[in-house]
Short mmCIF file of C-alpha atoms and ligand atoms in Angstrom, two decimals:
data_model
loop_
_atom_site.label_atom_id
_atom_site.label_comp_id
_atom_site.label_asym_id
_atom_site.label_seq_id
_atom_site.Cartn_x
_atom_site.Cartn_y
_atom_site.Cartn_z
CA UNK A 22 -182.46 83.45 173.92
CA UNK A 23 -178.88 84.10 172.76
CA UNK A 24 -176.58 81.40 171.38
CA UNK A 25 -174.71 79.73 174.29
CA UNK A 26 -170.99 80.42 174.15
CA UNK A 27 -167.72 80.62 176.09
CA UNK A 28 -165.67 83.79 176.20
CA UNK A 29 -161.94 83.05 176.13
CA UNK A 30 -160.37 86.44 175.43
CA UNK A 31 -161.56 89.07 177.84
CA UNK A 32 -159.48 91.51 179.86
CA UNK A 33 -161.44 92.26 183.01
CA UNK A 34 -159.90 95.75 183.17
CA UNK A 35 -161.25 96.28 179.65
CA UNK A 36 -164.81 95.90 180.94
CA UNK A 37 -164.58 99.14 182.94
CA UNK A 38 -167.50 101.17 181.57
CA UNK A 39 -167.28 104.99 181.85
CA UNK A 40 -170.17 105.09 184.36
CA UNK A 41 -168.44 102.64 186.70
CA UNK A 42 -165.11 104.44 186.22
CA UNK A 43 -166.66 107.67 187.51
CA UNK A 44 -168.47 105.87 190.33
CA UNK A 45 -165.24 104.25 191.51
CA UNK A 46 -163.30 107.50 191.07
CA UNK A 47 -165.79 109.25 193.40
CA UNK A 48 -165.71 106.36 195.89
CA UNK A 49 -161.91 106.38 196.03
CA UNK A 50 -161.27 110.11 195.74
CA UNK A 51 -159.45 109.70 192.43
CA UNK A 52 -159.48 112.66 190.04
CA UNK A 53 -160.05 111.67 186.39
CA UNK A 54 -158.88 114.09 183.69
CA UNK A 55 -162.32 114.03 182.02
CA UNK A 56 -165.32 116.17 182.97
CA UNK A 57 -167.90 113.40 182.57
CA UNK A 58 -168.67 110.10 180.83
CA UNK A 59 -169.47 111.87 177.59
CA UNK A 60 -166.07 113.55 177.44
CA UNK A 61 -164.40 110.28 178.38
CA UNK A 62 -166.20 108.43 175.57
CA UNK A 63 -164.79 110.96 173.12
CA UNK A 64 -161.32 109.61 173.97
CA UNK A 65 -162.32 106.19 172.60
CA UNK A 66 -161.13 106.98 169.10
CA UNK A 67 -158.02 104.85 168.83
CA UNK A 68 -155.25 104.93 166.23
CA UNK A 69 -153.67 101.62 167.18
CA UNK A 70 -153.07 99.26 170.08
CA UNK A 71 -150.76 101.67 171.96
CA UNK A 72 -153.21 104.57 171.87
CA UNK A 73 -155.85 102.30 173.41
CA UNK A 74 -153.43 100.93 176.02
CA UNK A 75 -152.61 104.48 177.17
CA UNK A 76 -156.25 105.08 178.14
CA UNK A 77 -156.74 101.52 179.43
CA UNK A 78 -153.87 101.92 181.92
CA UNK A 79 -154.85 105.49 182.83
CA UNK A 80 -158.41 104.51 183.83
CA UNK A 81 -157.18 101.66 186.02
CA UNK A 82 -156.30 104.34 188.60
CA UNK A 83 -159.87 104.05 189.90
CA UNK A 84 -159.47 100.35 190.83
CA UNK A 85 -158.14 100.33 194.37
CA UNK A 86 -159.97 97.95 196.70
CA UNK A 87 -161.22 94.37 196.70
CA UNK A 88 -164.73 95.74 196.39
CA UNK A 89 -163.77 97.65 193.22
CA UNK A 90 -162.53 94.46 191.54
CA UNK A 91 -165.60 92.60 192.76
CA UNK A 92 -167.94 95.25 191.34
CA UNK A 93 -166.03 95.28 188.05
CA UNK A 94 -166.26 91.50 187.65
CA UNK A 95 -169.92 91.37 188.68
CA UNK A 96 -170.83 94.02 186.12
CA UNK A 97 -169.04 92.04 183.40
CA UNK A 98 -170.60 88.71 184.39
CA UNK A 99 -174.12 90.17 184.35
CA UNK A 100 -173.62 91.60 180.87
CA UNK A 101 -171.92 88.45 179.59
CA UNK A 102 -174.70 86.21 180.93
CA UNK A 103 -177.31 88.37 179.17
CA UNK A 104 -175.44 87.74 175.89
CA UNK A 105 -175.36 83.94 176.23
CA UNK A 106 -171.98 83.43 177.92
CA UNK A 107 -172.02 80.16 179.89
CA UNK A 108 -168.29 80.02 180.65
CA UNK A 109 -165.68 82.81 180.83
CA UNK A 110 -161.89 82.56 181.03
CA UNK A 111 -160.95 85.99 182.31
CA UNK A 112 -157.60 87.77 181.89
CA UNK A 113 -156.24 90.16 184.48
CA UNK A 114 -153.10 92.33 184.44
CA UNK A 115 -151.56 92.26 187.94
CA UNK A 116 -148.46 94.30 187.03
CA UNK A 117 -150.64 97.26 186.14
CA UNK A 118 -152.02 97.17 189.68
CA UNK A 119 -148.87 96.24 191.58
CA UNK A 120 -147.19 99.27 189.99
CA UNK A 121 -149.87 101.48 191.61
CA UNK A 122 -149.46 99.91 195.03
CA UNK A 123 -152.49 97.64 194.73
CA UNK A 124 -151.44 94.17 195.87
CA UNK A 125 -151.95 90.80 194.20
CA UNK A 126 -154.20 89.75 197.09
CA UNK A 127 -156.51 92.74 196.61
CA UNK A 128 -156.91 91.96 192.92
CA UNK A 129 -157.34 88.19 193.15
CA UNK A 130 -159.50 88.18 196.29
CA UNK A 131 -161.67 90.95 194.88
CA UNK A 132 -162.19 89.22 191.55
CA UNK A 133 -162.79 85.95 193.37
CA UNK A 134 -165.61 87.41 195.45
CA UNK A 135 -167.52 87.81 192.17
CA UNK A 136 -166.22 84.70 190.40
CA UNK A 137 -166.95 82.44 193.36
CA UNK A 138 -170.63 83.36 193.16
CA UNK A 139 -170.87 83.61 189.41
CA UNK A 140 -172.48 80.24 188.76
CA UNK A 141 -175.17 80.82 191.35
CA UNK A 142 -175.77 84.48 190.47
CA UNK A 143 -175.21 84.60 186.73
CA UNK A 144 -175.14 80.98 185.55
CA UNK A 145 -171.61 81.52 184.24
CA UNK A 146 -168.67 79.25 185.15
CA UNK A 147 -165.35 81.07 185.29
CA UNK A 148 -161.57 80.72 185.32
CA UNK A 149 -158.81 83.27 185.81
CA UNK A 150 -155.77 83.74 183.56
CA UNK A 151 -152.97 85.99 184.80
CA UNK A 152 -151.28 87.99 182.03
CA UNK A 153 -147.74 89.31 181.95
CA UNK A 154 -147.21 92.72 180.35
CA UNK A 155 -144.82 92.11 177.46
CA UNK A 156 -143.57 95.71 177.48
CA UNK A 157 -142.31 95.16 181.04
CA UNK A 158 -139.15 93.18 181.74
CA UNK A 159 -138.77 89.41 181.95
CA UNK A 160 -137.64 89.88 185.58
CA UNK A 161 -140.85 91.71 186.40
CA UNK A 162 -142.85 88.80 184.93
CA UNK A 163 -140.90 86.35 187.12
CA UNK A 164 -141.57 88.51 190.20
CA UNK A 165 -145.26 88.60 189.29
CA UNK A 166 -145.44 84.82 189.05
CA UNK A 167 -143.74 84.65 192.45
CA UNK A 168 -146.30 87.08 193.92
CA UNK A 169 -149.12 84.92 192.53
CA UNK A 170 -147.93 81.73 194.24
CA UNK A 171 -150.28 82.02 197.25
CA UNK A 172 -153.24 82.31 194.85
CA UNK A 173 -152.48 79.60 192.30
CA UNK A 174 -155.51 77.53 193.31
CA UNK A 175 -157.56 80.34 191.76
CA UNK A 176 -155.53 80.84 188.58
CA UNK A 177 -155.77 78.35 185.73
CA UNK A 178 -153.09 79.76 183.47
CA UNK A 179 -150.85 82.56 182.27
CA UNK A 180 -151.06 84.85 179.24
CA UNK A 181 -149.06 87.61 177.60
CA UNK A 182 -150.52 90.96 176.56
CA UNK A 183 -149.89 94.71 176.14
CA UNK A 184 -147.76 96.31 173.39
CA UNK A 185 -146.75 93.51 171.04
CA UNK A 186 -144.34 94.85 168.42
CA UNK A 187 -140.73 94.78 169.64
CA UNK A 188 -141.57 92.38 172.48
CA UNK A 189 -141.30 88.90 170.98
CA UNK A 190 -142.48 85.86 172.92
CA UNK A 191 -138.92 84.58 173.43
CA UNK A 192 -138.37 87.36 175.98
CA UNK A 193 -140.65 85.37 178.33
CA UNK A 194 -139.22 81.87 177.87
CA UNK A 195 -138.12 81.52 181.48
CA UNK A 196 -141.36 82.64 183.12
CA UNK A 197 -143.41 80.37 180.83
CA UNK A 198 -141.17 77.43 181.75
CA UNK A 199 -141.70 78.23 185.42
CA UNK A 200 -145.47 78.53 184.87
CA UNK A 201 -145.58 75.17 183.11
CA UNK A 202 -143.65 73.58 185.99
CA UNK A 203 -146.36 74.92 188.34
CA UNK A 204 -149.03 73.19 186.26
CA UNK A 205 -150.42 76.39 184.74
CA UNK A 206 -152.01 76.46 181.27
CA UNK A 207 -150.35 78.79 178.76
CA UNK A 208 -151.74 81.23 176.19
CA UNK A 209 -150.29 84.38 174.59
CA UNK A 210 -151.40 87.30 172.44
CA UNK A 211 -149.58 86.97 169.11
CA UNK A 212 -150.17 88.17 165.58
CA UNK A 213 -152.47 91.03 166.59
CA UNK A 214 -150.11 93.80 165.46
CA UNK A 215 -146.97 91.64 165.54
CA UNK A 216 -145.76 89.41 162.69
CA UNK A 217 -146.67 85.76 162.05
CA UNK A 218 -143.25 84.74 163.42
CA UNK A 219 -144.45 85.74 166.90
CA UNK A 220 -147.21 83.12 166.60
CA UNK A 221 -144.70 80.40 165.75
CA UNK A 222 -142.43 81.54 168.58
CA UNK A 223 -145.30 81.53 171.11
CA UNK A 224 -146.04 77.92 170.15
CA UNK A 225 -142.45 76.66 169.97
CA UNK A 226 -140.74 78.66 172.71
CA UNK A 227 -143.55 79.35 175.20
CA UNK A 228 -145.51 76.14 174.58
CA UNK A 229 -148.84 77.94 174.41
CA UNK A 230 -152.04 75.98 173.81
CA UNK A 231 -154.09 78.84 172.36
CA UNK A 232 -153.17 81.98 170.46
CA UNK A 233 -154.95 85.20 171.38
CA UNK A 234 -155.84 87.06 168.17
CA UNK A 235 -153.48 85.29 165.73
CA UNK A 236 -154.99 87.31 162.90
CA UNK A 237 -151.71 87.75 161.03
CA UNK A 238 -151.26 83.98 160.60
CA UNK A 239 -153.10 84.55 157.32
CA UNK A 240 -149.87 86.03 155.90
CA UNK A 241 -148.12 82.65 156.14
CA UNK A 242 -149.74 79.66 154.42
CA UNK A 243 -147.42 77.14 156.09
CA UNK A 244 -148.32 78.53 159.50
CA UNK A 245 -152.05 78.31 158.73
CA UNK A 246 -151.53 74.68 157.72
CA UNK A 247 -149.76 74.00 160.99
CA UNK A 248 -152.43 75.71 163.12
CA UNK A 249 -155.10 73.65 161.36
CA UNK A 250 -153.15 70.40 161.71
CA UNK A 251 -152.42 70.96 165.40
CA UNK A 252 -155.92 72.27 166.10
CA UNK A 253 -154.55 75.38 167.84
CA UNK A 254 -157.45 77.63 168.82
CA UNK A 255 -157.37 81.32 167.89
CA UNK A 256 -159.31 83.73 170.08
CA UNK A 257 -160.37 86.40 167.59
CA UNK A 258 -161.85 89.75 168.60
CA UNK A 259 -163.47 91.31 165.52
CA UNK A 260 -164.74 94.61 166.97
CA UNK A 261 -161.38 95.13 168.69
CA UNK A 262 -159.59 94.66 165.35
CA UNK A 263 -161.69 97.40 163.77
CA UNK A 264 -161.32 99.83 166.70
CA UNK A 265 -157.53 99.29 166.85
CA UNK A 266 -157.31 99.50 163.07
CA UNK A 267 -155.79 96.11 162.38
CA UNK A 268 -158.62 95.73 159.87
CA UNK A 269 -160.18 98.76 158.12
CA UNK A 270 -163.83 97.75 158.30
CA UNK A 271 -165.59 94.69 159.67
CA UNK A 272 -166.63 93.62 156.16
CA UNK A 273 -162.89 93.08 155.43
CA UNK A 274 -162.32 90.85 158.47
CA UNK A 275 -160.62 87.57 157.52
CA UNK A 276 -162.84 85.47 159.81
CA UNK A 277 -164.74 83.75 156.95
CA UNK A 278 -161.48 82.93 155.16
CA UNK A 279 -160.03 81.64 158.43
CA UNK A 280 -163.01 79.34 158.99
CA UNK A 281 -162.83 78.18 155.36
CA UNK A 282 -159.15 77.37 155.90
CA UNK A 283 -160.18 75.04 158.74
CA UNK A 284 -158.78 77.16 161.59
CA UNK A 285 -160.31 76.65 165.03
CA UNK A 286 -161.56 80.22 165.46
CA UNK A 287 -163.50 81.66 168.37
CA UNK A 288 -165.13 85.09 168.67
CA UNK A 289 -164.54 87.21 171.78
CA UNK A 290 -164.79 90.80 172.98
CA UNK A 291 -161.25 91.63 174.26
CA UNK A 292 -162.02 94.98 175.99
CA UNK A 293 -165.77 95.40 175.48
CA UNK A 294 -166.17 98.71 177.33
CA UNK A 295 -163.74 100.30 174.87
CA UNK A 296 -164.51 98.54 171.59
CA UNK A 297 -168.24 98.92 171.19
CA UNK A 298 -169.62 95.65 172.39
CA UNK A 299 -169.65 92.46 174.42
CA UNK A 300 -169.26 89.00 172.93
CA UNK A 301 -172.86 88.67 171.75
CA UNK A 302 -172.47 92.05 170.04
CA UNK A 303 -169.35 90.68 168.30
CA UNK A 304 -171.37 87.67 167.09
CA UNK A 305 -174.16 89.94 165.85
CA UNK A 306 -171.68 92.26 164.12
CA UNK A 307 -169.85 89.49 162.24
CA UNK A 308 -173.14 87.91 161.32
CA UNK A 309 -174.40 91.04 159.62
CA UNK A 310 -171.13 92.47 158.26
CA UNK A 311 -169.78 89.17 156.95
CA UNK A 312 -173.03 87.39 156.16
CA UNK A 313 -172.13 84.41 158.34
CA UNK A 314 -174.69 81.65 158.13
CA UNK A 315 -176.31 80.12 161.19
CA UNK A 316 -174.21 76.96 161.02
CA UNK A 317 -171.05 79.09 160.97
CA UNK A 318 -172.22 80.84 164.15
CA UNK A 319 -172.94 77.45 165.71
CA UNK A 320 -169.41 76.35 164.72
CA UNK A 321 -167.95 79.42 166.46
CA UNK A 322 -169.95 78.66 169.62
CA UNK A 323 -168.94 74.99 169.51
CA UNK A 324 -165.29 76.00 169.05
CA UNK A 325 -165.44 78.24 172.11
CA UNK A 326 -166.24 75.27 174.36
CA UNK A 327 -163.83 72.93 172.54
CA UNK A 328 -161.04 75.48 173.08
CA UNK A 329 -161.89 76.23 176.72
CA UNK A 330 -159.84 74.94 179.64
CA UNK A 331 -162.55 72.60 180.94
CA UNK A 332 -160.43 69.43 181.06
CA UNK A 333 -161.14 69.13 184.78
CA UNK A 334 -164.86 68.90 184.09
CA UNK A 335 -165.57 67.17 180.78
CA UNK A 336 -169.15 66.57 181.86
CA UNK A 337 -169.71 70.31 181.96
CA UNK A 338 -168.09 70.79 178.56
CA UNK A 339 -170.36 68.09 177.11
CA UNK A 340 -173.40 69.80 178.64
CA UNK A 341 -172.46 73.16 177.12
CA UNK A 342 -171.77 71.55 173.73
CA UNK A 343 -175.17 69.86 173.83
CA UNK A 344 -176.76 73.27 174.46
CA UNK A 345 -175.03 74.60 171.34
CA UNK A 346 -176.27 71.70 169.20
CA UNK A 347 -179.82 72.07 170.54
CA UNK A 348 -179.91 75.85 169.92
CA UNK A 349 -182.54 77.08 167.44
CA UNK A 350 -181.78 80.37 165.73
N1 ADE B 541 -154.50 94.43 176.87
C1 ADE B 541 -155.81 94.65 176.84
N2 ADE B 541 -156.29 94.49 175.60
C2 ADE B 541 -155.25 94.13 174.81
C3 ADE B 541 -155.10 93.82 173.44
N3 ADE B 541 -156.12 93.85 172.58
N4 ADE B 541 -153.88 93.52 172.99
C4 ADE B 541 -152.84 93.51 173.82
N5 ADE B 541 -152.93 93.79 175.11
C5 ADE B 541 -154.13 94.10 175.62
ZN1 ZN B 542 -156.53 90.96 174.29
#
C-alpha cells in the first residue's frame, strides 16, 4: 500500500498521455504532427520550461468536448489513486482552451463529471484551481475570471502558470484582488525559472497562500527565513525540475536542504505525462536519489495535507493525517 498523500501541484492538461492524445485526436478528427506515440515520446526531451510549454499547448488541440475533459480527469484520478493520492487540488488552464474556441463551460463541466464521482470511484477528494497564463495579458486574465463566474461553486482558487521569466506577479495584481473579493484561494508559480523576488512579490502583491515550485528561494536566506516563519507551503515537483533542467540531476535537488531549513515542502508531479512519473513516482525517485529516510517521507505526506485547502472539512484533514501517522513503510 502506498503512502497516503495529497497532490497540490498538478496541471490536468499535463496528464495527457500519448495514448489518450491519439485516441482523442482520432475521436475528434484532429491531425497530430506525429506518426505515433513512439514518435511523440521522442519530442519529450525538453531544454527548458518554454520548450515543454510549446508541446503542452500543441497537444491540447485534441481536447474538444466535455467527454474529453472527463476522460482526461478520470485517467489521472485512477493513476493518482493507485499511487496513494487521497486528495487532489487540480490546476486547469482555461485560456488555452478558450483561445481554441472551447468554452469555459465545456472545460469545467467536463472535468466536473469526473471530479464529482471521484470519491466514490477512486477514493480521492478533489478541488479545482483555475490558472491564469502569465504570458497572456492582465486584461485576458480579468476576462477569464469573468467567464468563470457561473462556475465559481466548483472552483476553490486561482493560480498563475506558464512562462515565468519576464512576467512578474505584479502584472496580475488586479485580477488577484478581484479573485480574493470573490472568496477564492490564491496560489502562484514563482521561483521555478524566475528569481526569488517573484516569490516575495507573489506573497506581498498577490497575497498567495502557497508558492508553486519556489525552488529559487534557496538563493535568498532572508526569504527562506520568512517562508519558514510564515509557514508558507512550497509545492515542489522534483522530476519536473530535472526534465526542465532547473536542476541537473535529481541527486542535486535541494529538497533535503529545504527540509533541513524548516521549509514546509510538498512533493508533486506537475505534468506527469511529460516528466516521467506521477506523484508516487516522484516520492520513489527522491527517496532513492536523495536517500530520504522514512520519517522524511512521512513529513512530506503530512505537509501535503497540512498545506491543502481543506479548511471547509477539518474532519477530513484529520482523518487523512491520521492515515499518514498510522502508515507502516
Ligand atoms: N504549465 C504547466 N506546467 C507548468 C510549469 N511547470 N510551470 C509553469 N507553467 C506550467
Ligand atoms: Zn506547474
